Tab-separated table of C-alpha atoms in Angstrom:
chain	number	residue	atom	x	y	z
A	1	MET	CA	138.448	-78.999	-3.436
A	2	ASP	CA	134.777	-81.370	-2.339
A	3	MET	CA	132.101	-79.499	-2.053
A	4	ILE	CA	130.528	-80.010	1.545
A	5	SER	CA	126.750	-79.335	1.653
A	6	LYS	CA	125.383	-76.941	3.502
A	7	THR	CA	124.306	-79.418	6.075
A	8	GLN	CA	127.218	-80.621	6.999
A	9	GLN	CA	128.525	-76.985	7.524
A	10	THR	CA	128.716	-75.453	11.279
A	11	GLY	CA	128.202	-71.909	11.587
A	12	LYS	CA	131.104	-70.071	12.280
A	13	TRP	CA	130.512	-68.032	15.309
A	14	VAL	CA	130.351	-71.626	16.664
A	15	VAL	CA	134.008	-72.423	15.731
A	16	LEU	CA	135.793	-69.712	14.963
A	17	PRO	CA	136.100	-68.480	18.600
A	18	HIS	CA	137.459	-71.616	19.909
A	19	TYR	CA	140.567	-71.130	17.548
A	20	ALA	CA	140.811	-67.439	18.765
A	21	PHE	CA	140.716	-68.713	22.554
A	22	ALA	CA	143.124	-71.053	21.688
A	23	ALA	CA	145.886	-68.971	19.722
A	24	LEU	CA	145.596	-66.378	22.619
A	25	ALA	CA	145.855	-69.597	25.335
A	26	PHE	CA	149.198	-70.757	24.024
A	27	LEU	CA	150.597	-67.447	23.832
A	28	ALA	CA	149.967	-67.142	27.608
A	29	LEU	CA	151.000	-70.781	28.060
A	30	ASN	CA	154.501	-69.378	26.376
A	31	VAL	CA	154.702	-66.142	28.554
A	32	LEU	CA	154.089	-67.475	31.910
A	33	LEU	CA	156.372	-70.460	30.548
A	34	LEU	CA	159.200	-67.142	30.431
A	35	PHE	CA	158.280	-66.352	34.305
A	36	SER	CA	158.230	-69.918	35.811
A	37	THR	CA	161.800	-70.677	35.014
A	38	ASP	CA	162.534	-71.202	38.516
A	39	ALA	CA	159.467	-73.538	38.854
A	40	PHE	CA	161.326	-76.254	36.658
A	41	GLY	CA	163.569	-77.742	39.100
A	42	GLY	CA	161.157	-78.877	41.960
A	43	HIS	CA	158.541	-81.193	42.172
A	44	PHE	CA	156.193	-81.391	39.280
A	45	PHE	CA	153.792	-80.704	41.804
A	46	HIS	CA	153.983	-76.932	41.640
A	47	PRO	CA	151.632	-74.019	41.197
A	48	LYS	CA	153.650	-72.073	38.660
A	49	LEU	CA	153.545	-75.700	36.753
A	50	LEU	CA	149.971	-76.982	37.505
A	51	THR	CA	149.073	-73.365	35.570
A	52	LEU	CA	150.977	-74.377	32.845
A	53	THR	CA	149.875	-77.365	32.421
A	54	HIS	CA	146.116	-76.736	32.848
A	55	ILE	CA	146.193	-73.973	30.085
A	56	ALA	CA	147.877	-76.284	27.782
A	57	ALA	CA	146.005	-78.830	28.523
A	58	LEU	CA	142.749	-77.102	28.472
A	59	GLY	CA	142.586	-73.514	27.078
A	60	TRP	CA	145.017	-74.791	24.022
A	61	GLY	CA	144.404	-78.430	23.352
A	62	THR	CA	140.958	-79.018	24.141
A	63	MET	CA	139.956	-75.682	23.054
A	64	ILE	CA	140.563	-75.696	19.226
A	65	ILE	CA	140.281	-79.493	19.398
A	66	PHE	CA	135.992	-78.180	20.162
A	67	GLY	CA	136.473	-76.060	17.850
A	68	ALA	CA	137.473	-78.230	14.785
A	69	LEU	CA	135.050	-81.588	15.953
A	70	TYR	CA	132.281	-79.112	15.514
A	71	GLN	CA	132.610	-78.265	11.742
A	72	LEU	CA	134.979	-81.692	11.341
A	73	LEU	CA	132.443	-83.663	13.006
A	74	PRO	CA	129.725	-83.139	10.275
A	75	VAL	CA	132.216	-83.498	7.554
A	76	ILE	CA	133.686	-86.838	8.810
A	77	LEU	CA	130.513	-88.582	9.865
A	78	GLU	CA	128.172	-86.792	6.941
A	79	VAL	CA	125.630	-85.717	9.436
A	80	PRO	CA	124.715	-82.234	10.885
A	81	LEU	CA	125.983	-81.071	14.421
A	82	TYR	CA	123.219	-81.791	16.869
A	83	SER	CA	122.898	-78.296	18.258
A	84	ALA	CA	124.913	-75.100	17.633
A	85	LYS	CA	123.886	-73.178	20.706
A	86	LEU	CA	125.542	-76.271	23.207
A	87	ALA	CA	128.396	-75.939	21.663
A	88	LYS	CA	128.233	-72.258	22.034
A	89	ILE	CA	127.494	-72.417	26.059
A	90	THR	CA	129.910	-75.568	26.035
A	91	PHE	CA	132.528	-72.403	24.893
A	92	THR	CA	131.410	-70.324	27.608
A	93	LEU	CA	131.893	-72.805	30.580
A	94	LEU	CA	135.520	-74.102	29.099
A	95	ALA	CA	136.856	-70.793	28.439
A	96	SER	CA	135.815	-69.221	32.152
A	97	GLY	CA	136.796	-72.879	33.728
A	98	THR	CA	140.223	-72.496	32.132
A	99	VAL	CA	140.491	-68.724	32.737
A	100	LEU	CA	139.453	-69.401	36.677
A	101	LEU	CA	141.521	-72.530	37.229
A	102	ALA	CA	144.861	-70.898	35.759
A	103	TRP	CA	144.373	-67.965	38.051
A	104	ALA	CA	142.891	-70.008	41.123
A	105	PHE	CA	146.429	-72.441	40.192
A	106	TRP	CA	148.545	-69.356	39.548
A	107	ASN	CA	147.844	-68.247	42.930
A	108	PHE	CA	147.131	-71.213	44.278
A	109	GLN	CA	143.624	-70.637	45.858
A	110	VAL	CA	142.589	-73.851	47.223
A	111	HIS	CA	139.041	-72.834	47.711
A	112	TRP	CA	135.708	-71.589	46.217
A	113	PRO	CA	137.348	-70.333	42.540
A	114	LEU	CA	138.792	-74.070	42.335
A	115	HIS	CA	135.446	-75.517	42.839
A	116	VAL	CA	133.874	-73.384	40.409
A	117	ALA	CA	136.478	-73.770	37.733
A	118	GLY	CA	136.149	-77.541	38.518
A	119	CYS	CA	132.213	-77.371	38.046
A	120	ALA	CA	132.098	-75.186	35.144
A	121	LEU	CA	134.704	-77.440	33.133
A	122	VAL	CA	132.675	-81.081	34.487
A	123	LEU	CA	129.315	-79.301	32.841
A	124	ALA	CA	131.243	-78.088	29.727
A	125	PHE	CA	132.855	-81.731	29.471
A	126	LEU	CA	129.090	-83.177	29.608
A	127	LEU	CA	127.651	-80.845	27.490
A	128	PHE	CA	130.635	-82.197	24.851
A	129	ASN	CA	129.486	-85.397	25.354
A	130	LEU	CA	125.714	-85.041	25.175
A	131	ASN	CA	126.148	-82.822	21.385
A	132	VAL	CA	128.831	-85.862	20.369
A	133	MET	CA	126.768	-88.333	21.794
A	134	PHE	CA	123.104	-87.031	19.789
A	135	THR	CA	124.953	-86.073	16.114
A	136	VAL	CA	126.848	-89.979	16.272
A	137	ARG	CA	123.849	-91.270	16.496
A	138	GLN	CA	122.621	-89.615	13.309
A	139	VAL	CA	125.340	-91.684	11.445
A	140	LYS	CA	124.301	-94.880	9.138
A	141	LYS	CA	127.882	-96.549	8.362
A	142	TRP	CA	130.061	-96.407	11.688
A	143	ALA	CA	133.294	-96.367	10.820
A	144	ILE	CA	136.337	-96.645	13.519
A	145	GLU	CA	136.398	-93.187	13.737
A	146	THR	CA	133.167	-92.549	15.414
A	147	ASP	CA	134.552	-95.463	18.289
A	148	PHE	CA	137.778	-92.908	18.821
A	149	ILE	CA	135.764	-89.846	18.948
A	150	SER	CA	132.913	-90.695	21.140
A	151	THR	CA	135.450	-92.356	23.359
A	152	SER	CA	137.921	-90.304	23.892
A	153	GLY	CA	134.879	-87.912	25.180
A	154	ILE	CA	133.761	-90.290	28.111
A	155	TRP	CA	137.315	-90.549	28.583
A	156	LEU	CA	137.340	-86.770	28.737
A	157	PHE	CA	134.151	-86.490	31.289
A	158	ILE	CA	136.172	-89.246	33.378
A	159	THR	CA	139.337	-86.721	34.057
A	160	GLY	CA	136.946	-83.582	34.764
A	161	VAL	CA	135.408	-85.780	37.668
A	162	ILE	CA	138.864	-86.801	38.910
A	163	GLY	CA	139.897	-83.480	38.460
A	164	LEU	CA	137.004	-81.672	40.318
A	165	LEU	CA	137.140	-84.442	43.413
A	166	MET	CA	140.355	-83.364	43.421
A	167	ALA	CA	140.145	-79.746	43.402
A	168	ILE	CA	137.553	-80.594	46.572
A	169	ASN	CA	139.495	-82.353	48.563
A	170	PHE	CA	142.046	-79.629	48.921
A	171	GLN	CA	139.632	-77.909	51.256
A	172	PHE	CA	137.772	-80.714	52.408
A	173	PRO	CA	139.921	-83.789	53.031
A	174	PHE	CA	137.714	-87.084	51.864
A	175	LEU	CA	139.989	-89.223	49.437
A	176	PRO	CA	141.581	-92.557	50.883
A	177	GLU	CA	144.919	-92.000	49.296
A	178	SER	CA	147.483	-89.204	48.976
A	179	HIS	CA	146.684	-86.400	46.550
A	180	LEU	CA	149.446	-87.384	44.335
A	181	HIS	CA	148.032	-90.657	43.619
A	182	TYR	CA	144.824	-89.614	42.077
A	183	LEU	CA	147.026	-87.134	39.893
A	184	LYS	CA	148.718	-89.525	38.235
A	185	LEU	CA	145.170	-91.358	37.322
A	186	HIS	CA	143.764	-87.889	36.849
A	187	ALA	CA	146.900	-86.984	34.167
A	188	HIS	CA	147.135	-90.487	32.638
A	189	VAL	CA	143.548	-90.556	32.098
A	190	GLY	CA	143.330	-87.476	30.156
A	191	MET	CA	146.651	-87.939	27.978
A	192	ALA	CA	145.854	-90.996	26.800
A	193	GLY	CA	141.467	-91.270	26.867
A	194	TRP	CA	141.099	-88.160	26.011
A	195	PHE	CA	143.540	-86.442	23.635
A	196	LEU	CA	145.667	-89.593	22.219
A	197	LEU	CA	141.731	-91.916	21.317
A	198	LEU	CA	140.272	-88.310	20.123
A	199	ILE	CA	144.097	-87.386	18.096
A	200	ILE	CA	143.770	-90.662	16.935
A	201	GLY	CA	140.814	-90.587	15.662
A	202	VAL	CA	140.324	-87.572	13.721
A	203	GLY	CA	144.061	-88.060	12.309
A	204	SER	CA	143.121	-91.460	10.652
A	205	LYS	CA	140.195	-89.732	8.751
A	206	LEU	CA	142.184	-86.140	7.977
A	207	LEU	CA	145.441	-87.353	7.452
A	208	PRO	CA	145.224	-89.562	4.664
A	209	MET	CA	142.773	-87.047	2.918
A	210	PHE	CA	145.345	-84.391	3.020
A	211	LEU	CA	147.976	-86.352	1.640
A	212	LEU	CA	145.010	-87.513	-0.787
A	213	SER	CA	146.064	-91.769	0.508
A	214	HIS	CA	143.475	-94.302	-1.254
A	215	HIS	CA	142.729	-98.004	0.004
A	216	VAL	CA	144.428	-97.529	3.377
A	217	GLY	CA	143.366	-100.296	5.245
A	218	THR	CA	141.660	-99.837	9.300
A	219	LYS	CA	143.130	-103.084	10.973
A	220	LYS	CA	145.517	-101.328	12.760
A	221	LEU	CA	143.592	-99.114	14.050
A	222	HIS	CA	141.688	-101.403	15.824
A	223	ILE	CA	143.577	-103.357	17.394
A	224	SER	CA	145.033	-99.923	18.586
A	225	TYR	CA	141.245	-98.640	20.097
A	226	TYR	CA	141.206	-101.952	21.813
A	227	LEU	CA	144.567	-101.633	23.154
A	228	ILE	CA	144.565	-98.075	24.398
A	229	ASN	CA	141.021	-98.447	26.131
A	230	LEU	CA	142.495	-102.174	27.700
A	231	GLY	CA	145.631	-100.141	29.018
A	232	LEU	CA	143.568	-97.640	30.027
A	233	VAL	CA	140.956	-99.402	32.228
A	234	LEU	CA	143.353	-101.505	33.741
A	235	PHE	CA	145.506	-98.641	34.417
A	236	ALA	CA	142.274	-97.134	36.363
A	237	ALA	CA	140.887	-100.357	37.860
A	238	ASP	CA	144.349	-101.124	39.367
A	239	HIS	CA	145.809	-97.307	40.449
A	240	LEU	CA	142.168	-97.134	42.557
A	241	PHE	CA	141.516	-100.894	43.789
A	242	PHE	CA	144.762	-103.393	43.288
A	243	HIS	CA	148.051	-101.157	43.364
A	244	THR	CA	149.898	-103.783	41.515
A	245	PRO	CA	153.163	-103.436	40.271
A	246	TYR	CA	152.205	-104.301	36.587
A	247	TYR	CA	151.512	-100.270	35.370
A	248	PHE	CA	154.341	-101.117	32.790
A	249	VAL	CA	152.224	-103.412	31.265
A	250	TYR	CA	149.405	-100.872	30.964
A	251	GLY	CA	151.846	-98.457	29.569
A	252	LEU	CA	152.858	-101.397	27.071
A	253	LEU	CA	149.518	-102.000	25.796
A	254	VAL	CA	148.734	-97.512	25.334
A	255	GLY	CA	152.392	-97.780	23.364
A	256	LEU	CA	151.450	-100.404	21.287
A	257	GLY	CA	148.588	-98.802	20.350
A	258	MET	CA	150.247	-95.621	19.586
A	259	VAL	CA	153.136	-97.743	17.481
A	260	LEU	CA	149.932	-99.146	15.245
A	261	PHE	CA	148.774	-95.897	14.927
A	262	ALA	CA	151.926	-94.371	13.408
A	263	LEU	CA	152.281	-97.258	11.212
A	264	PHE	CA	148.945	-96.526	9.858
A	265	VAL	CA	149.908	-93.290	9.291
A	266	LEU	CA	152.950	-94.538	7.107
A	267	ASP	CA	151.224	-96.566	5.212
A	268	ALA	CA	149.307	-93.744	4.386
A	269	TYR	CA	152.171	-91.452	3.708
A	270	ARG	CA	153.655	-94.509	1.474
A	271	LYS	CA	149.877	-94.744	-0.901
A	272	ARG	CA	150.059	-90.891	-0.991
A	273	VAL	CA	149.123	-88.954	-4.076
A	274	ARG	CA	150.320	-85.377	-3.142
A	275	LYS	CA	154.069	-86.153	-3.152
A	276	ASN	CA	155.232	-82.687	-1.698
A	277	GLN	CA	153.727	-81.921	1.402
A	278	ASP	CA	152.931	-77.746	2.519
A	279	ALA	CA	154.606	-76.918	6.091
A	280	GLY	CA	151.603	-77.321	8.032
A	281	MET	CA	151.399	-81.122	6.674
A	282	GLN	CA	155.298	-81.290	7.414
A	283	GLN	CA	154.465	-80.036	11.027
A	284	SER	CA	151.772	-82.808	11.552
A	285	LEU	CA	154.050	-85.853	9.971
A	286	LEU	CA	156.767	-84.583	12.833
A	287	ALA	CA	154.046	-84.688	15.602
A	288	VAL	CA	153.342	-88.446	14.306
A	289	VAL	CA	157.072	-89.264	14.798
A	290	LEU	CA	157.342	-87.244	18.040
A	291	MET	CA	154.838	-89.630	19.763
A	292	ALA	CA	157.928	-91.534	20.349
A	293	LEU	CA	159.457	-89.713	23.171
A	294	PRO	CA	156.673	-89.940	25.424
A	295	ILE	CA	156.685	-93.947	24.969
A	296	VAL	CA	160.348	-94.166	26.041
A	297	MET	CA	159.544	-91.212	28.810
A	298	VAL	CA	156.951	-93.266	30.281
A	299	VAL	CA	159.255	-96.666	30.516
A	300	ALA	CA	162.214	-94.360	31.751
A	301	VAL	CA	159.579	-92.888	34.722
A	302	SER	CA	158.285	-96.205	35.200
A	303	GLU	CA	159.330	-98.693	38.446
A	304	LEU	CA	160.909	-100.912	35.710
A	305	VAL	CA	163.702	-98.059	35.884
A	306	ASN	CA	165.724	-97.977	39.239
A	307	MET	CA	166.573	-94.390	40.138
A	308	PRO	CA	166.263	-92.014	43.100
A	309	GLU	CA	163.103	-90.977	43.908
A	310	LYS	CA	163.612	-87.401	43.168
A	311	LEU	CA	165.061	-87.736	39.881
A	312	ARG	CA	161.632	-89.860	39.075
A	313	LEU	CA	159.721	-86.985	39.658
A	314	HIS	CA	161.972	-84.682	37.859
A	315	LEU	CA	161.626	-87.108	34.604
A	316	TYR	CA	157.931	-87.003	35.473
A	317	LEU	CA	157.868	-82.882	34.076
A	318	VAL	CA	160.296	-84.081	31.036
A	319	TYR	CA	157.516	-86.614	30.025
A	320	GLY	CA	154.772	-83.975	30.527
A	321	ILE	CA	156.236	-81.646	28.238
A	322	SER	CA	157.169	-84.599	25.881
A	323	ILE	CA	153.179	-84.498	25.618
A	324	PHE	CA	152.088	-81.347	25.772
A	325	MET	CA	154.914	-79.092	24.611
A	326	GLY	CA	156.013	-81.953	22.154
A	327	PHE	CA	153.254	-84.667	20.583
A	328	ILE	CA	150.102	-82.541	20.967
A	329	SER	CA	151.189	-78.756	20.414
A	330	ALA	CA	153.088	-79.813	17.104
A	331	LEU	CA	150.038	-81.327	15.601
A	332	ILE	CA	147.864	-78.845	16.488
A	333	LEU	CA	150.330	-75.910	14.907
A	334	GLY	CA	150.614	-77.809	11.684
A	335	GLN	CA	146.780	-79.140	11.571
A	336	THR	CA	145.898	-75.187	12.261
A	337	PHE	CA	147.223	-74.858	8.792
A	338	LYS	CA	145.187	-77.588	7.210
A	339	THR	CA	141.424	-76.942	9.237
A	340	LEU	CA	141.149	-73.516	9.799
A	341	PRO	CA	141.890	-72.403	5.942
A	342	PHE	CA	139.354	-75.300	4.914
A	343	ILE	CA	136.576	-73.783	7.530
A	344	ILE	CA	136.891	-70.057	6.128
A	345	TRP	CA	136.869	-71.255	2.777
A	346	MET	CA	133.993	-73.285	3.064
A	347	HIS	CA	131.846	-70.328	4.346
A	348	GLN	CA	133.146	-67.420	2.231
A	349	TYR	CA	133.883	-69.389	-0.777
A	350	GLN	CA	132.488	-71.721	-1.401
A	351	HIS	CA	128.896	-70.720	-3.128
A	352	LEU	CA	131.424	-68.753	-5.007
A	353	VAL	CA	132.800	-71.766	-7.283
A	354	GLY	CA	131.940	-71.746	-10.684
A	355	LYS	CA	130.695	-67.949	-10.965
A	356	GLN	CA	133.877	-65.927	-10.112
A	357	PRO	CA	137.633	-67.106	-9.365
A	358	VAL	CA	137.889	-67.609	-5.767
A	359	PRO	CA	141.451	-68.578	-3.782
A	360	GLN	CA	142.326	-71.779	-2.585
A	361	PRO	CA	142.426	-72.408	1.439
A	362	LYS	CA	146.273	-72.529	0.962
A	363	ASP	CA	145.894	-69.093	-0.162
A	364	LEU	CA	144.582	-67.853	2.943
A	365	TYR	CA	148.298	-68.073	4.759
A	366	SER	CA	152.177	-67.659	4.270
A	367	ASP	CA	153.192	-71.080	3.608
A	368	GLY	CA	156.367	-69.335	4.443
A	369	LEU	CA	155.377	-68.123	7.797
A	370	VAL	CA	154.366	-71.376	8.893
A	371	LYS	CA	157.724	-72.776	8.246
A	372	MET	CA	159.657	-70.114	10.067
A	373	GLN	CA	157.129	-70.977	12.842
A	374	ASN	CA	157.900	-74.698	12.448
A	375	TYR	CA	161.719	-74.128	12.572
A	376	THR	CA	161.011	-71.784	16.007
A	377	TYR	CA	159.131	-74.748	17.556
A	378	LEU	CA	161.161	-77.295	16.622
A	379	GLY	CA	163.797	-75.246	18.426
A	380	GLY	CA	162.368	-74.207	21.029
A	381	PHE	CA	160.877	-77.385	22.144
A	382	VAL	CA	164.681	-79.268	22.286
A	383	VAL	CA	166.250	-76.394	23.516
A	384	LEU	CA	163.178	-76.546	26.755
A	385	LEU	CA	163.615	-80.464	26.644
A	386	VAL	CA	167.369	-80.328	27.112
A	387	GLY	CA	167.266	-77.392	29.548
A	388	THR	CA	164.289	-79.040	31.810
A	389	ALA	CA	166.363	-82.367	31.710
A	390	LEU	CA	169.376	-80.818	32.934
A	391	TYR	CA	167.851	-78.392	35.257
A	392	HIS	CA	169.532	-75.414	33.375
A	393	GLN	CA	167.379	-71.981	33.603
A	394	LYS	CA	169.279	-70.222	30.889
A	395	LEU	CA	168.590	-72.835	28.385
A	396	ILE	CA	164.504	-73.361	29.669
A	397	LEU	CA	164.972	-69.414	28.845
A	398	PHE	CA	165.985	-69.649	25.790
A	399	GLY	CA	163.948	-72.560	24.773
A	400	GLY	CA	160.706	-70.821	26.266
A	401	SER	CA	161.861	-67.374	24.109
A	402	LEU	CA	161.862	-69.158	21.244
A	403	LEU	CA	158.285	-70.457	21.749
A	404	PHE	CA	157.039	-67.102	22.168
A	405	PHE	CA	158.405	-66.153	18.689
A	406	THR	CA	156.357	-69.652	17.815
A	407	ALA	CA	153.079	-68.244	19.594
A	408	LEU	CA	153.336	-64.934	18.309
A	409	LEU	CA	153.878	-66.164	14.286
A	410	TYR	CA	150.959	-68.363	15.516
A	411	CYS	CA	148.735	-65.738	16.592
A	412	GLY	CA	149.615	-63.343	13.679
A	413	GLN	CA	148.226	-65.873	11.056
A	414	VAL	CA	145.527	-67.613	12.603
A	415	PHE	CA	144.499	-63.926	13.862
A	416	LYS	CA	144.671	-62.802	10.060
A	417	MET	CA	143.002	-65.539	9.060
A	418	LEU	CA	140.212	-65.001	11.556
A	419	PHE	CA	139.480	-60.957	10.141
A	420	MET	CA	139.733	-62.811	6.319
A	421	SER	CA	136.154	-64.191	7.541
A	422	PHE	CA	134.279	-61.295	8.585
A	423	SER	CA	135.235	-59.375	5.228
A	424	SER	CA	133.202	-59.909	2.241
A	425	PRO	CA	133.751	-62.305	-0.869
A	426	LYS	CA	132.361	-59.195	-2.835
A	427	LEU	CA	135.803	-57.279	-2.361
A	428	ILE	CA	137.352	-59.904	-4.827
A	429	GLU	CA	133.813	-60.292	-7.081
A	430	ASN	CA	134.378	-56.110	-7.451
A	431	THR	CA	138.423	-56.085	-8.216
A	432	ILE	CA	138.680	-58.885	-10.779
A	433	GLY	CA	136.714	-60.316	-13.930
A	434	ALA	CA	134.745	-63.056	-14.760
A	435	ASN	CA	137.628	-64.534	-17.110
A	436	GLN	CA	140.227	-63.842	-14.848
A	437	THR	CA	142.484	-66.781	-14.000
A	438	VAL	CA	142.749	-68.167	-10.422
A	439	SER	CA	146.332	-67.629	-10.022
A	440	SER	CA	145.426	-63.447	-10.868
A	441	ALA	CA	142.485	-63.671	-7.935
A	442	LYS	CA	145.039	-65.042	-5.885
A	443	GLU	CA	147.299	-61.827	-6.233
A	444	VAL	CA	144.619	-59.557	-6.565
A	445	TYR	CA	143.177	-61.560	-3.020
A	446	HIS	CA	146.551	-60.534	-1.564
A	447	GLU	CA	146.205	-56.847	-2.292
A	448	LYS	CA	142.826	-56.509	-0.632
């Protein structure tokens, strides 16, 4: 385990609340899914589906990404986070905005609650960008990962502004096109501009690190960065001003960028020193494989394929599930058990290295339970996807039940680690002698 300097550590009260909120949001997402099976057969613009989508995107995905970045960005860039206070304010705005937005969509209250939620979220995204911008300004050696992370934050802010304008348009119509027209822009900019770029930026650093891969070339990442951003800029400009039938070209550019990232991960996997992967890493690699599904689905819902419009709208729902419950959720579920134990280890045990036996990050959770979580997740995701495609409510309910069980396993492990982060390391020091082995320390630690 590499030693991390104090200047590269962000306080745990900044980071860990994000993991706690995200775990509860993932649980709430799957509980509400069980009460929303009737909505899966209609239009994707349904109050319940809008609620599920925004809990997944904001409370689950964005929240845990913010928390992980506050800790990992200083490690990746080798500079301290600009402002912990700004990060805490951002968390408060993101958490309150997400809860209020979910309530407003579920009850379809499209007046002031939606407007207030939208303003809180846009302000959170702005403060996050400022924190990232002032952090990366300290970097002396610029890398492609920095480009991905910085640019993704800008796309997140643009996504939030579009969403806020749409929220205001509900009550005070002023936009020249239909609401669904801007919804497609809002969704694609958020998924490809925020999630995809951010995941590639962080993943291109962390995956080789956890695989112990050396000398992995970054040329593919440079090309991927420009392809994805070019596709996004062209798509946004066309969608707003030109309205040509060439959307598939922009989707192809983004898809090629995803393929290049997958090839980068494959290269890192082939050059790995660590041959045996734990359950968290296996789940993360599965997420990279699941990237292929949204690429296929975006072609299926494009104008290239001739189909009834009702079927196309239904496949948009399958497409959204393949992203939020597929690629993004799989990666978060896997990387949580690579990042959170590492973060807790840094705060609790790093200063004791060389002074007494200490547990390793992998000792802070049960790999067996993570494997069980992976199985229930994959089964639930596949069944939910098939059930949605066929609009079979019993299959949707069964898939949702498996995902609910996944969320219970995930929350149990996450909160177990969070409680450990506030326990005194002296509990171990008082129990084991200085001459005991690390494995003995591990046994005593788990007994405690």
